[in-house]
Coordinates of C-alpha atoms and ligand atoms in Angstrom, one line a residue:
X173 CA 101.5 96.3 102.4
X174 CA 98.2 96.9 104.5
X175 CA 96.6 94.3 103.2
X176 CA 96.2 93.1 106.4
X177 CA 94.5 96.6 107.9
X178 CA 95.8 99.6 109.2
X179 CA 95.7 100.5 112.5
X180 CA 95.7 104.8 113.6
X181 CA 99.0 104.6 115.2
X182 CA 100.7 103.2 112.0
X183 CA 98.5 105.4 109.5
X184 CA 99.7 108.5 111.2
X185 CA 103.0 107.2 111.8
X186 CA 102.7 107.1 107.5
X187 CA 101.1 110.2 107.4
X188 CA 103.8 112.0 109.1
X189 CA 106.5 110.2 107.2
X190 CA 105.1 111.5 103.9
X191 CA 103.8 115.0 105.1
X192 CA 107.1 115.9 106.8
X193 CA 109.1 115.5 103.6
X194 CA 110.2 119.1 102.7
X195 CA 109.1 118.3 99.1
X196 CA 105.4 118.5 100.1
X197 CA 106.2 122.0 100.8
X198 CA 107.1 122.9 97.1
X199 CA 104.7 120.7 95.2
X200 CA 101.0 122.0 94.8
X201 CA 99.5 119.0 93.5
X202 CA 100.0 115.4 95.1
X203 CA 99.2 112.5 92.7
X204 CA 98.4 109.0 93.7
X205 CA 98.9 105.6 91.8
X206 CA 95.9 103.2 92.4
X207 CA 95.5 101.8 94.7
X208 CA 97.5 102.0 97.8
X209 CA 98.5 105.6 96.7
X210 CA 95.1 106.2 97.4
X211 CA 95.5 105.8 101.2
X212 CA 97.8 108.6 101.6
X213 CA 97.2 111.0 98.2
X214 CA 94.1 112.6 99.6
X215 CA 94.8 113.2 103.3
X216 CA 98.3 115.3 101.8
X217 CA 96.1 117.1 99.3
X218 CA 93.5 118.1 102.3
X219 CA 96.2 119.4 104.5
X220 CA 97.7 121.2 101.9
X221 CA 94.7 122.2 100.1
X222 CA 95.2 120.9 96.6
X223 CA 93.1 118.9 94.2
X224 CA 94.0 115.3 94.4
X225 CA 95.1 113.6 91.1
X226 CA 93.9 110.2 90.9
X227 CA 96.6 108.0 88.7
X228 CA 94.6 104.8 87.8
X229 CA 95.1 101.5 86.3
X230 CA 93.2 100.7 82.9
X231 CA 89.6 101.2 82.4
X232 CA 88.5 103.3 85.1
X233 CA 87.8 106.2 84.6
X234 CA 85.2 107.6 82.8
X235 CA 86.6 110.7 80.4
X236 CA 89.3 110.7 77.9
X237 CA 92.6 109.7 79.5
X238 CA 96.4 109.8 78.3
X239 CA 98.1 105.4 79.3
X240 CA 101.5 104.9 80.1
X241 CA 102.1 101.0 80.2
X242 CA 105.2 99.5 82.4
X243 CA 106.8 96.1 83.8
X244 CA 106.7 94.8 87.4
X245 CA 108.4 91.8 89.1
X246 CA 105.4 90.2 87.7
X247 CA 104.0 91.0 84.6
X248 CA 103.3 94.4 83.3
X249 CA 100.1 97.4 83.9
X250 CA 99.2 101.1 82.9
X251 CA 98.2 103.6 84.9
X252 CA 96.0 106.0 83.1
X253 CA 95.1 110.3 84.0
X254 CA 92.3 112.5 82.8
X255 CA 93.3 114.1 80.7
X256 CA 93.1 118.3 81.9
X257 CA 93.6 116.8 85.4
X258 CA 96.9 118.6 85.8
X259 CA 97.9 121.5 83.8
X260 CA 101.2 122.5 82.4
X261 CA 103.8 123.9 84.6
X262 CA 102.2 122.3 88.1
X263 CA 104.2 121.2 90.6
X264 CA 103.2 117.2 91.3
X265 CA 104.4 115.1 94.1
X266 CA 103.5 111.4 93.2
X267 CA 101.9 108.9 96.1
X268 CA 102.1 105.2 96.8
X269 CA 102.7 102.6 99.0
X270 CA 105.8 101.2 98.0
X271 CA 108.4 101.4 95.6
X272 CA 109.9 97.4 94.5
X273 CA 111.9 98.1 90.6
X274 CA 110.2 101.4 90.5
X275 CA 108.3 100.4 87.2
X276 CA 105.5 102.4 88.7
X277 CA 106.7 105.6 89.6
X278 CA 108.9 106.1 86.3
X279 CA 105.1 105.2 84.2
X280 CA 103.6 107.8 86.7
X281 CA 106.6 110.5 86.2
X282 CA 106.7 110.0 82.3
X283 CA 102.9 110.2 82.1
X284 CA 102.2 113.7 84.6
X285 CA 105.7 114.9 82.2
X286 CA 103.8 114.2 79.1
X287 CA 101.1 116.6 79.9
X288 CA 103.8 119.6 80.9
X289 CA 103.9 118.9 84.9
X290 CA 107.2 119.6 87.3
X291 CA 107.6 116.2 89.1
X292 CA 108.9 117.7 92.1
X293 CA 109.0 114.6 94.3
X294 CA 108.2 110.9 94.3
X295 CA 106.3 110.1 98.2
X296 CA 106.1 105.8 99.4
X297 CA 106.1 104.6 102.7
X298 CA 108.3 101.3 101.9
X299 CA 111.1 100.8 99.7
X300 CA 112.4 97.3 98.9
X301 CA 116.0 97.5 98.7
X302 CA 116.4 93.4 98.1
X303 CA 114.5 93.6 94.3
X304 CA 116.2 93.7 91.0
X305 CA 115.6 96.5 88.7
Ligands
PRP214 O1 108.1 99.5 92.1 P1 107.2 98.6 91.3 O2 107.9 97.3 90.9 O3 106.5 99.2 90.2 O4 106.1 98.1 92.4 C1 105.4 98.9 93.2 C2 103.9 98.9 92.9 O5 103.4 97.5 93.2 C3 102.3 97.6 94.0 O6 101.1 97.7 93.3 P2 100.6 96.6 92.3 O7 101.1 96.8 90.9 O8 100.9 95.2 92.9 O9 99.1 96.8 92.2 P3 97.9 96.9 93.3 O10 97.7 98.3 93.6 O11 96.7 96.4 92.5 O12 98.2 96.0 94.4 C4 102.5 98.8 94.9 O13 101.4 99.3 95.5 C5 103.1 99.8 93.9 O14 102.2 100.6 93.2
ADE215 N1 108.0 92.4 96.3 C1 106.8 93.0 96.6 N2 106.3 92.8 97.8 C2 105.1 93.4 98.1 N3 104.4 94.2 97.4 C3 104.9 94.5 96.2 N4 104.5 95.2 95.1 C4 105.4 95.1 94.1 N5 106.4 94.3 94.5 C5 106.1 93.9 95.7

């Protein structure tokens, strides 16, 4: 998805799609997964004015970080978080592009769970309806 560039009709157009789910309004802290959820994470956290949790794959960021590891159509990954980037009880919505076997999300959800955070909502722009899981 995008890889082909984004024009501003179709990034509002996904803008308003992921801001105008009700969820936004009772999550405090929107997470994105590198790097597509990076697109979208940071213009939700200005409008609701919230940190933005970066959620990133292996060996890129710089301080102590808690892994998750998970399988995809094709092959596996980890997405790695700071660790104190979200603090226990917060109320997360989680960013990306697309969902395919939601590998992704569920390593995303299990790792912002591990550290005591309230997945409230899971935010993409594209579902695949036609892969396996
Ligand atoms: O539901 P899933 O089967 O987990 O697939 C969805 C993920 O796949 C794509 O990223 P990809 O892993 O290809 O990495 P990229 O950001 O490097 O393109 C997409 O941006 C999602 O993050
Ligand atoms: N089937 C698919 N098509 C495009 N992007 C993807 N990311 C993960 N699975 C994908």
């Amino acid at each position: 998805m995008l890889d082909a560039g984004v024009g501003y009709e179709c990034a509002w157009y996904c803008y308003q799609l992921l801001f105008c789910n009700p969820e936004v309004n009772i999550a405090n802290l929107p997470a994105g997964v590198e790097a597509r959820g990076f697109m979208f994470g940071p213009s939700i956290a200005l409008a609701i004015g919230a940190k933005f949790v970066p959620l990133r794959k292996p060996r890129k960021l710089p301080g102590e970080v808690i892994a998750e590891a998970y399988d995809l159509e094709y092959g596996s990954d980890c997405l790695e978080m700071h660790v104190g980037a979200v603090q226990p009880g917060e109320r997360v919505i989680v960013i990306d592009d697309l969902v395919a076997t939601g590998g992704t999300l569920s390593a995303a959800i299990r790792l912002l769970e591990r550290v005591g955070a309230q997945v409230v909502e899971c935010a993409c722009v594209i579902g695949l309806r036609e892969v396996k899981t």
